[in-house]
Tab-separated table of C-alpha atoms in Angstrom:
chain	number	residue	atom	x	y	z
P	1	MET	CA	25.772	-8.784	-19.270
P	2	VAL	CA	22.904	-6.545	-18.158
P	3	LYS	CA	23.820	-2.898	-18.717
P	4	PRO	CA	22.184	-0.055	-16.774
P	5	VAL	CA	20.340	2.828	-18.290
P	6	LYS	CA	20.396	6.201	-16.439
P	7	LYS	CA	16.843	7.440	-15.877
P	8	THR	CA	15.058	10.073	-13.790
P	9	MET	CA	12.671	8.141	-11.592
P	10	ALA	CA	10.009	8.812	-8.944
P	11	GLY	CA	7.538	6.888	-6.834
P	12	TRP	CA	3.804	7.156	-7.415
P	13	GLY	CA	3.671	10.506	-5.642
P	14	ASN	CA	6.103	11.974	-8.167
P	15	PHE	CA	8.233	13.176	-5.240
P	16	PRO	CA	11.130	13.021	-4.977
P	17	LYS	CA	12.552	12.687	-8.473
P	18	GLU	CA	16.013	11.158	-8.672
P	19	ASP	CA	18.498	9.959	-11.315
P	20	CYS	CA	19.138	6.212	-10.959
P	21	PHE	CA	20.913	3.521	-12.976
P	22	VAL	CA	18.207	1.090	-14.040
P	23	TYR	CA	18.771	-2.595	-14.742
P	24	GLN	CA	16.039	-4.769	-16.272
P	25	PRO	CA	16.950	-8.466	-15.861
P	26	GLU	CA	14.990	-11.144	-17.633
P	27	LYS	CA	16.296	-14.191	-15.736
P	28	ARG	CA	17.842	-15.063	-12.368
P	29	ASN	CA	21.415	-14.935	-13.545
P	30	ASP	CA	20.780	-11.413	-14.809
P	31	VAL	CA	19.689	-10.413	-11.273
P	32	LYS	CA	22.952	-11.700	-9.868
P	33	GLU	CA	24.953	-9.876	-12.527
P	34	SER	CA	23.004	-6.695	-11.775
P	35	ILE	CA	23.751	-6.925	-8.036
P	36	HIS	CA	27.469	-7.324	-8.742
P	37	SER	CA	27.627	-4.715	-11.459
P	38	LYS	CA	30.797	-2.576	-11.315
P	39	ASP	CA	28.779	0.449	-12.465
P	40	VAL	CA	27.132	0.948	-9.060
P	41	GLU	CA	27.931	0.295	-5.404
P	42	THR	CA	24.336	-0.410	-4.184
P	43	SER	CA	21.018	-1.601	-5.639
P	44	ILE	CA	17.350	-1.847	-4.689
P	45	ALA	CA	14.493	-3.867	-6.229
P	46	TYR	CA	11.794	-2.069	-8.191
P	47	GLY	CA	8.413	-3.519	-9.199
P	48	LEU	CA	5.698	-1.440	-10.869
P	49	GLY	CA	6.491	1.857	-9.136
P	50	ARG	CA	3.416	2.113	-6.892
P	51	SER	CA	5.277	2.817	-3.664
P	52	TYR	CA	4.665	6.520	-3.144
P	53	GLY	CA	8.021	7.936	-2.049
P	54	ASP	CA	11.635	6.832	-2.306
P	55	THR	CA	11.313	3.222	-1.106
P	56	SER	CA	12.416	1.891	-4.501
P	57	LEU	CA	14.669	4.795	-5.568
P	58	ASN	CA	18.403	4.817	-5.192
P	59	LYS	CA	19.913	8.166	-6.113
P	60	ASP	CA	22.894	7.857	-8.496
P	61	GLN	CA	22.930	4.123	-7.750
P	62	GLY	CA	21.287	0.928	-9.027
P	63	VAL	CA	17.624	0.092	-9.389
P	64	ILE	CA	16.790	-3.467	-10.492
P	65	ARG	CA	13.397	-3.764	-12.212
P	66	PHE	CA	11.490	-7.037	-11.834
P	67	ASP	CA	8.627	-6.498	-14.233
P	68	LYS	CA	10.065	-9.037	-16.731
P	69	LEU	CA	10.482	-11.683	-14.037
P	70	ASN	CA	6.752	-12.270	-14.038
P	71	HIS	CA	6.001	-15.910	-14.642
P	72	LEU	CA	3.448	-18.122	-12.918
P	73	LEU	CA	5.310	-21.237	-11.888
P	74	ALA	CA	2.852	-23.653	-10.268
P	75	PHE	CA	-0.694	-23.790	-8.992
P	76	ASP	CA	-2.571	-26.444	-7.018
P	77	GLU	CA	-6.225	-26.290	-8.077
P	78	ALA	CA	-7.387	-28.229	-5.039
P	79	SER	CA	-5.658	-26.118	-2.375
P	80	GLY	CA	-5.363	-22.736	-4.123
P	81	ILE	CA	-1.594	-22.583	-3.492
P	82	LEU	CA	0.271	-20.512	-6.088
P	83	THR	CA	4.007	-20.218	-6.749
P	84	CYS	CA	5.087	-17.329	-8.948
P	85	GLU	CA	7.978	-15.036	-9.683
P	86	ALA	CA	8.267	-11.780	-7.737
P	87	GLY	CA	7.443	-9.638	-10.778
P	88	VAL	CA	3.944	-11.096	-11.208
P	89	SER	CA	1.373	-8.406	-10.555
P	90	LEU	CA	-1.699	-8.780	-8.385
P	91	ALA	CA	-3.672	-7.848	-11.537
P	92	ASP	CA	-2.116	-10.911	-13.313
P	93	ILE	CA	-3.239	-13.163	-10.501
P	94	ILE	CA	-6.773	-11.856	-10.499
P	95	ASP	CA	-7.044	-12.109	-14.295
P	96	VAL	CA	-5.874	-15.722	-14.357
P	97	PHE	CA	-7.347	-17.191	-11.194
P	98	LEU	CA	-10.623	-15.353	-10.530
P	99	PRO	CA	-12.395	-17.151	-13.449
P	100	ARG	CA	-11.198	-20.403	-11.783
P	101	GLY	CA	-12.838	-19.405	-8.435
P	102	TYR	CA	-9.855	-17.959	-6.556
P	103	PHE	CA	-9.067	-14.424	-5.370
P	104	LEU	CA	-6.329	-12.642	-3.441
P	105	PRO	CA	-6.590	-13.126	0.305
P	106	VAL	CA	-5.355	-9.544	0.835
P	107	THR	CA	-5.201	-6.695	-1.648
P	108	PRO	CA	-4.211	-3.072	-1.258
P	109	GLY	CA	-6.040	-0.192	-2.965
P	110	THR	CA	-4.350	-0.988	-6.298
P	111	LYS	CA	-3.833	-4.321	-8.072
P	112	LEU	CA	-0.928	-2.824	-10.072
P	113	VAL	CA	1.708	-3.956	-7.666
P	114	THR	CA	4.037	-6.993	-7.807
P	115	VAL	CA	4.062	-9.906	-5.466
P	116	GLY	CA	7.658	-8.990	-4.461
P	117	GLY	CA	6.574	-5.445	-3.713
P	118	ALA	CA	3.557	-6.685	-1.722
P	119	ILE	CA	5.899	-8.752	0.473
P	120	ALA	CA	8.646	-6.078	0.797
P	121	ASN	CA	6.047	-3.554	1.948
P	122	ASP	CA	3.813	-6.123	3.701
P	123	VAL	CA	0.716	-4.551	2.164
P	124	HIS	CA	-2.665	-4.661	3.865
P	125	GLY	CA	-6.204	-4.105	2.709
P	126	LYS	CA	-9.767	-3.590	3.856
P	127	ASN	CA	-9.708	-6.841	5.809
P	128	HIS	CA	-6.715	-6.369	8.084
P	129	HIS	CA	-8.965	-6.436	11.193
P	130	VAL	CA	-9.905	-10.004	10.185
P	131	ASP	CA	-7.080	-11.512	8.097
P	132	GLY	CA	-3.954	-9.414	8.695
P	133	CYS	CA	-1.350	-8.461	6.069
P	134	PHE	CA	-0.405	-10.008	2.740
P	135	SER	CA	2.372	-11.881	4.535
P	136	GLU	CA	-0.167	-14.022	6.496
P	137	PHE	CA	-0.773	-15.904	3.240
P	138	VAL	CA	2.856	-16.181	2.073
P	139	THR	CA	4.115	-19.675	2.991
P	140	SER	CA	7.661	-19.323	1.618
P	141	MET	CA	9.896	-17.273	-0.646
P	142	GLU	CA	13.235	-17.531	-2.413
P	143	LEU	CA	15.660	-14.701	-1.648
P	144	MET	CA	18.846	-13.845	-3.511
P	145	LEU	CA	21.447	-12.516	-1.071
P	146	ALA	CA	24.140	-9.990	-1.923
P	147	SER	CA	26.593	-12.873	-2.441
P	148	GLY	CA	24.328	-14.307	-5.193
P	149	LYS	CA	23.354	-17.260	-3.040
P	150	VAL	CA	19.625	-18.124	-3.134
P	151	ILE	CA	17.966	-19.226	0.116
P	152	THR	CA	14.455	-20.341	0.934
P	153	CYS	CA	12.733	-18.418	3.754
P	154	SER	CA	9.536	-19.379	5.636
P	155	ARG	CA	8.190	-19.435	9.166
P	156	GLU	CA	10.102	-22.717	9.660
P	157	GLU	CA	13.275	-22.154	7.566
P	158	ASN	CA	15.509	-19.114	7.873
P	159	THR	CA	12.854	-17.673	10.096
P	160	GLU	CA	14.610	-14.470	11.140
P	161	THR	CA	15.361	-13.670	7.498
P	162	PHE	CA	11.716	-14.286	6.648
P	163	TRP	CA	10.444	-11.771	9.182
P	164	ALA	CA	13.140	-9.234	8.291
P	165	THR	CA	12.161	-9.482	4.649
P	166	ILE	CA	8.412	-9.144	5.386
P	167	GLY	CA	7.996	-5.366	5.299
P	168	GLY	CA	11.799	-5.016	5.032
P	169	ILE	CA	11.538	-2.552	2.053
P	170	GLY	CA	13.876	-4.660	-0.097
P	171	LEU	CA	16.981	-4.313	2.107
P	172	THR	CA	17.639	-8.000	2.954
P	173	GLY	CA	17.925	-9.235	-0.631
P	174	MET	CA	16.134	-9.705	-3.919
P	175	ILE	CA	12.877	-11.693	-3.677
P	176	LEU	CA	12.867	-13.990	-6.644
P	177	GLN	CA	9.682	-15.981	-6.150
P	178	ALA	CA	7.025	-16.703	-3.561
P	179	THR	CA	4.461	-19.326	-2.662
P	180	LEU	CA	1.137	-17.981	-1.418
P	181	GLN	CA	-2.351	-19.115	-0.531
P	182	LEU	CA	-5.309	-17.834	-2.605
P	183	ILE	CA	-8.850	-17.965	-1.262
P	184	PRO	CA	-11.885	-19.598	-2.905
P	185	VAL	CA	-14.767	-17.349	-3.979
P	186	GLU	CA	-18.081	-18.178	-5.684
P	187	THR	CA	-18.461	-14.990	-7.746
P	188	SER	CA	-16.644	-11.855	-8.819
P	189	TYR	CA	-19.001	-9.618	-6.847
P	190	ILE	CA	-19.082	-8.056	-3.413
P	191	LYS	CA	-22.198	-7.611	-1.339
P	192	ALA	CA	-21.421	-4.077	-0.206
P	193	THR	CA	-23.119	-2.058	2.524
P	194	TYR	CA	-22.773	1.748	2.461
P	195	GLU	CA	-23.486	3.777	5.554
P	196	LYS	CA	-23.000	7.481	6.243
P	197	ALA	CA	-21.569	8.875	9.455
P	198	ARG	CA	-22.097	12.556	10.289
P	199	ASN	CA	-18.741	13.022	12.045
P	200	LEU	CA	-15.737	11.222	13.476
P	201	ASP	CA	-17.483	10.145	16.714
P	202	GLU	CA	-20.280	8.474	14.743
P	203	ALA	CA	-17.848	6.812	12.374
P	204	PHE	CA	-15.854	5.323	15.249
P	205	ASN	CA	-19.021	4.086	16.905
P	206	LYS	CA	-20.061	2.331	13.735
P	207	PHE	CA	-16.615	0.717	13.372
P	208	VAL	CA	-16.763	-0.554	16.955
P	209	GLU	CA	-20.378	-1.871	16.633
P	210	ASN	CA	-20.129	-3.566	13.245
P	211	ASP	CA	-16.545	-4.286	12.122
P	212	ALA	CA	-16.634	-7.827	13.501
P	213	ASN	CA	-19.607	-8.587	11.190
P	214	TYR	CA	-17.805	-7.799	7.968
P	215	LYS	CA	-14.741	-9.268	6.260
P	216	TYR	CA	-14.003	-5.991	4.501
P	217	SER	CA	-14.376	-2.597	6.132
P	218	VAL	CA	-13.202	0.894	5.218
P	219	ALA	CA	-14.411	4.443	5.320
P	220	TRP	CA	-13.918	7.391	3.025
P	221	ILE	CA	-13.489	10.385	5.256
P	222	ASP	CA	-13.913	14.117	4.547
P	223	CYS	CA	-10.729	15.456	6.072
P	224	LEU	CA	-11.738	19.073	5.407
P	225	GLY	CA	-14.952	18.972	7.437
P	226	THR	CA	-15.131	21.313	10.459
P	227	GLY	CA	-17.157	21.645	13.646
P	228	ASP	CA	-19.911	19.039	13.953
P	229	SER	CA	-18.988	17.716	10.525
P	230	LEU	CA	-15.307	17.016	11.364
P	231	GLY	CA	-14.562	13.507	10.097
P	232	ARG	CA	-17.878	12.917	8.334
P	233	SER	CA	-17.561	9.630	6.512
P	234	VAL	CA	-19.022	7.008	4.274
P	235	LEU	CA	-18.406	3.513	5.633
P	236	MET	CA	-18.056	0.787	3.023
P	237	ARG	CA	-18.309	-2.766	4.236
P	238	GLY	CA	-18.538	-5.985	2.290
P	239	GLU	CA	-18.507	-9.762	1.910
P	240	HIS	CA	-17.880	-11.949	-1.160
P	241	ALA	CA	-21.231	-12.573	-2.778
P	242	THR	CA	-22.381	-16.196	-3.162
P	243	LYS	CA	-24.025	-17.585	-6.260
P	244	GLN	CA	-27.331	-17.629	-4.486
P	245	GLU	CA	-27.085	-13.893	-3.817
P	246	LEU	CA	-26.730	-12.995	-7.525
P	247	PRO	CA	-29.886	-11.786	-9.274
P	248	ALA	CA	-31.185	-13.793	-12.204
P	249	LYS	CA	-29.868	-11.220	-14.714
P	250	ILE	CA	-26.292	-12.051	-13.674
P	251	TYR	CA	-25.892	-15.496	-15.214
P	252	GLU	CA	-22.092	-15.485	-15.312
P	253	PRO	CA	-20.783	-15.468	-11.667
P	254	PHE	CA	-17.233	-14.596	-12.815
P	255	LYS	CA	-18.039	-12.192	-15.584
P	256	LYS	CA	-15.302	-9.598	-16.029
P	257	ALA	CA	-16.482	-6.057	-15.195
P	258	LYS	CA	-16.478	-3.559	-18.026
P	259	ASN	CA	-14.772	-0.682	-16.201
P	260	LEU	CA	-14.542	2.748	-17.722
P	261	SER	CA	-10.861	3.491	-18.302
P	262	VAL	CA	-9.795	7.114	-18.325
P	263	LYS	CA	-6.256	8.285	-18.926
P	264	MET	CA	-4.620	11.392	-17.502
P	265	PRO	CA	-2.527	12.486	-20.505
P	266	ILE	CA	-0.693	15.374	-18.735
P	267	ASN	CA	-0.073	16.704	-15.296
P	268	ALA	CA	-2.950	18.813	-14.041
P	269	PRO	CA	-2.199	22.482	-13.469
P	270	GLY	CA	-1.145	23.206	-9.912
P	271	PHE	CA	-4.188	25.329	-9.135
P	272	ALA	CA	-6.691	22.617	-10.086
P	273	LEU	CA	-6.573	20.817	-6.742
P	274	ASN	CA	-6.910	23.332	-3.942
P	275	TYR	CA	-8.776	23.652	-0.661
P	276	TRP	CA	-11.902	25.106	-2.270
P	277	SER	CA	-12.189	22.632	-5.203
P	278	ILE	CA	-11.519	19.624	-2.984
P	279	SER	CA	-13.881	20.885	-0.305
P	280	ALA	CA	-16.612	21.186	-2.951
P	281	PHE	CA	-15.805	17.728	-4.292
P	282	ASN	CA	-16.018	16.213	-0.795
P	283	LYS	CA	-19.432	17.690	-0.126
P	284	LEU	CA	-20.790	16.372	-3.419
P	285	TYR	CA	-19.181	12.963	-2.907
P	286	TYR	CA	-20.644	12.590	0.573
P	287	ALA	CA	-24.080	13.686	-0.715
P	288	SER	CA	-23.931	11.155	-3.547
P	289	PHE	CA	-24.197	8.190	-1.192
P	290	LYS	CA	-27.224	6.770	0.585
P	291	ASN	CA	-27.439	4.041	3.197
P	292	GLU	CA	-27.898	0.867	1.236
P	293	THR	CA	-26.643	-2.652	0.482
P	294	LYS	CA	-25.973	-3.627	-3.162
P	295	LEU	CA	-23.847	-5.876	-5.361
P	296	VAL	CA	-20.712	-4.326	-6.846
P	297	ASP	CA	-17.914	-5.890	-8.876
P	298	LEU	CA	-14.562	-6.558	-7.233
P	299	THR	CA	-12.697	-3.842	-9.133
P	300	SER	CA	-15.183	-1.113	-8.097
P	301	PHE	CA	-14.940	-2.201	-4.474
P	302	PHE	CA	-11.191	-2.859	-4.122
P	303	HIS	CA	-9.455	-0.881	-6.898
P	304	PRO	CA	-11.589	2.037	-8.108
P	305	LEU	CA	-8.659	4.297	-8.971
P	306	ASP	CA	-7.101	1.700	-11.266
P	307	ALA	CA	-9.733	2.742	-13.795
P	308	ILE	CA	-7.844	6.047	-14.187
P	309	ASP	CA	-4.447	5.555	-15.871
P	310	ASP	CA	-1.793	7.749	-14.303
P	311	TRP	CA	-4.210	9.262	-11.796
P	312	ASN	CA	-1.222	10.575	-9.863
P	313	LYS	CA	-0.936	13.309	-12.510
P	314	LEU	CA	-4.062	14.893	-11.001
P	315	TYR	CA	-1.723	16.457	-8.414
P	316	GLY	CA	0.409	18.313	-10.948
P	317	LYS	CA	4.163	18.408	-11.693
P	318	LYS	CA	5.171	18.983	-8.059
P	319	GLY	CA	3.469	15.755	-7.051
P	320	PHE	CA	2.003	14.797	-3.683
P	321	VAL	CA	2.710	12.799	-0.566
P	322	GLN	CA	0.522	10.086	0.799
P	323	TYR	CA	0.608	10.187	4.541
P	324	GLN	CA	-0.636	7.049	6.300
P	325	ALA	CA	-0.401	6.599	10.032
P	326	VAL	CA	-1.670	3.965	12.467
P	327	PHE	CA	-2.891	4.791	15.981
P	328	PRO	CA	-2.807	1.949	18.461
P	329	LYS	CA	-6.085	0.800	19.988
P	330	GLY	CA	-5.146	1.288	23.640
P	331	ASN	CA	-3.981	4.884	23.374
P	332	HIS	CA	-7.047	6.961	22.365
P	333	PRO	CA	-6.716	6.524	18.612
P	334	LYS	CA	-9.846	8.582	17.868
P	335	GLU	CA	-8.340	11.585	19.568
P	336	GLY	CA	-5.072	11.223	17.641
P	337	ILE	CA	-6.948	11.045	14.344
P	338	ARG	CA	-9.058	14.020	15.382
P	339	LYS	CA	-5.913	16.052	15.917
P	340	LEU	CA	-4.611	15.181	12.479
P	341	LEU	CA	-7.912	16.193	10.888
P	342	GLU	CA	-8.032	19.433	12.879
P	343	ARG	CA	-4.529	20.358	11.685
P	344	LEU	CA	-5.408	19.553	8.041
P	345	SER	CA	-8.557	21.621	8.241
P	346	SER	CA	-6.961	24.605	9.993
P	347	GLU	CA	-4.103	24.698	7.541
P	348	LYS	CA	-6.430	24.109	4.589
P	349	ARG	CA	-4.275	21.224	3.500
P	350	SER	CA	-6.448	19.567	0.885
P	351	SER	CA	-6.985	15.800	0.457
P	352	PHE	CA	-9.917	14.258	-1.316
P	353	LEU	CA	-8.471	10.714	-1.067
P	354	ALA	CA	-8.700	10.104	2.683
P	355	VAL	CA	-9.265	6.606	4.043
P	356	LEU	CA	-9.987	5.414	7.547
P	357	LYS	CA	-9.685	1.717	8.494
P	358	SER	CA	-9.489	-0.438	11.522
P	359	SER	CA	-6.501	-2.771	11.814
P	360	GLY	CA	-5.834	-6.015	13.652
P	361	LYS	CA	-2.886	-7.220	15.642
P	362	ALA	CA	0.687	-6.654	14.530
P	363	ASN	CA	2.643	-9.539	13.048
P	364	GLU	CA	6.278	-10.513	13.537
P	365	GLY	CA	7.635	-8.467	10.636
P	366	LEU	CA	10.365	-6.266	12.120
P	367	LEU	CA	9.400	-3.283	9.977
P	368	SER	CA	5.809	-4.175	9.203
P	369	PHE	CA	3.449	-1.282	9.574
P	370	PRO	CA	0.002	-2.232	10.973
P	371	MET	CA	-0.781	-2.630	14.649
P	372	GLU	CA	-4.128	-3.094	16.351
P	373	GLY	CA	-5.961	0.178	16.097
P	374	TYR	CA	-7.005	2.541	13.324
P	375	THR	CA	-5.216	3.926	10.266
P	376	LEU	CA	-5.750	7.164	8.399
P	377	ALA	CA	-4.360	7.658	4.859
P	378	LEU	CA	-4.210	11.087	3.248
P	379	ASP	CA	-3.108	12.354	-0.182
P	380	ILE	CA	-1.752	15.895	0.180
P	381	PRO	CA	-0.639	17.938	-2.889
P	382	ILE	CA	2.856	19.587	-2.750
P	383	LYS	CA	2.279	23.276	-3.392
P	384	ASP	CA	5.466	24.583	-1.757
P	385	ASP	CA	8.126	23.731	0.817
P	386	SER	CA	5.783	24.709	3.719
P	387	LEU	CA	4.337	21.210	3.495
P	388	PHE	CA	7.429	19.552	4.912
P	389	PRO	CA	7.519	21.180	8.365
P	390	PHE	CA	3.752	20.547	8.460
P	391	LEU	CA	4.315	16.813	7.897
P	392	LYS	CA	6.871	16.923	10.718
P	393	GLU	CA	4.080	18.241	12.961
P	394	LEU	CA	1.919	15.322	11.938
P	395	ASP	CA	4.772	12.945	12.749
P	396	GLU	CA	4.980	14.402	16.258
P	397	ILE	CA	1.210	13.954	16.730
P	398	VAL	CA	1.422	10.294	15.638
P	399	LEU	CA	4.444	9.723	17.948
P	400	SER	CA	2.643	11.220	20.875
P	401	TYR	CA	-0.090	8.594	20.551
P	402	GLY	CA	2.352	5.691	20.079
P	403	GLY	CA	1.663	5.339	16.409
P	404	ARG	CA	3.782	5.092	13.306
P	405	VAL	CA	3.897	6.088	9.623
P	406	TYR	CA	3.750	3.528	6.807
P	407	LEU	CA	7.151	3.279	5.033
P	408	ALA	CA	5.571	2.268	1.675
P	409	LYS	CA	3.900	5.724	1.600
P	410	ASP	CA	6.615	7.854	3.253
P	411	SER	CA	8.997	10.271	1.580
P	412	THR	CA	9.895	12.757	4.317
P	413	MET	CA	10.358	11.114	7.742
P	414	ASP	CA	13.710	11.592	9.434
P	415	ALA	CA	15.894	8.955	11.015
P	416	GLU	CA	15.200	9.939	14.605
P	417	THR	CA	11.424	9.745	14.148
P	418	PHE	CA	11.703	6.434	12.316
P	419	LYS	CA	13.686	4.852	15.118
P	420	LYS	CA	11.040	5.906	17.633
P	421	MET	CA	8.253	4.595	15.547
P	422	TYR	CA	9.836	1.264	14.666
P	423	PRO	CA	11.425	-0.118	17.870
P	424	ASN	CA	12.697	-3.258	16.097
P	425	TRP	CA	14.948	-1.316	13.801
P	426	GLU	CA	18.176	-2.307	15.588
P	427	ARG	CA	17.423	-6.034	15.315
P	428	PHE	CA	16.536	-5.515	11.653
P	429	LYS	CA	19.837	-3.808	11.063
P	430	GLU	CA	21.725	-6.621	12.764
P	431	ILE	CA	20.070	-9.232	10.537
P	432	LYS	CA	20.705	-7.114	7.420
P	433	GLN	CA	24.393	-6.776	8.376
P	434	THR	CA	24.667	-10.576	8.548
P	435	LEU	CA	22.903	-11.105	5.242
P	436	ASP	CA	24.551	-8.179	3.442
P	437	PRO	CA	27.869	-7.405	5.147
P	438	ASP	CA	29.109	-5.163	2.313
P	439	GLY	CA	25.911	-3.137	2.218
P	440	ARG	CA	25.049	-3.926	-1.431
P	441	PHE	CA	21.309	-3.382	-0.885
P	442	ALA	CA	20.310	0.225	-0.173
P	443	SER	CA	17.789	2.833	-1.268
P	444	SER	CA	17.246	6.550	-0.923
P	445	MET	CA	14.843	5.756	1.848
P	446	SER	CA	17.211	3.447	3.724
P	447	LYS	CA	19.871	6.159	3.711
P	448	ARG	CA	17.412	8.812	4.829
P	449	LEU	CA	16.199	6.606	7.719
P	450	GLY	CA	19.732	5.590	8.830
P	451	LEU	CA	19.289	1.935	7.939
P	452	THR	CA	22.208	1.890	5.494
């Protein structure tokens, strides 16, 4: 029998912090026992804790960790099709299969997430405008329902459950394993093009002109710029480098990069990250780039922050929120993003991790986040309670442009706003009720948003 341990837990933003009863199963039967434990009434799955808010928290209730259910089950070398348990991390997949010439078809900004978490949050990356979300490459999955029954879900089998589980933040059941398609690559390098933009208008023009020419496209954006410098950016585009594009000094096409690893041993003092320090950093960071094309390793291009262990401690004990919103293409997305940046700048709300991306068409996931348009992601330190009404203002701006906030990053949105942003919520709730009639799967987020 798996017994729970009471722990104080938090998402990657270190806000909120909640006491939960944590189970750590090592096999499938343990998962079933954990779901039916008499110690708690509800449970939610938990991977590696990289969701930012309360998606995987469950105050005073059960949290089922999947990090020990992390086995690779099958791989077809010819097709690149992988079957693995839900607790396998994206880092595990890269470490094992990149030397064999395969890479992830979609990866978020960290590789320290599980396959189950990537599905439950339907993660996206720098190539959404070309390839869509992680779910585009998931062919099937096995889902344990609240009853303990295990079903297979795919686009052809249990289709509604499949699309409710994609982006469904763990509320339909426990993902046990998944089958997904990896992509072939010739090297472990990216041919990256860096290009500066003086302001938001210029950045958008460059996205429109050139995005179709690159598989990967993203921009770091200075969200504290003002006047003619509002939204100044560094665009970072790339393609997988071929063997022919490697210089002679690189004789190992899949050589593992030696990345500097730095550890944040303690929480930074609250005054360390403020408007003035971040404004100075942003100016120096922007100045450090020049327009050029060069080869970089995959980690530097996709997961630069993974080189800093516990980088979330940079924001201090009070933590931070990551705010990511998408603005649809047909409703003046540039103006919506401009309004967000103007509010951040006027309120001196500091963020040095700000990312602008274009996104492709929405998929069929009932609660999946991206839609065709542009996304802006911001890290904002929590200094005091004045941040929360400010975030509500940002929600209203996003709503006014027909956009929505990413659930994997959220920790403050209210139920009314959620229901306006995610019009398929009622259908999702109906499917969940059928799959989980007794409401065994719930989280702090699901209760906050009125889903459970």
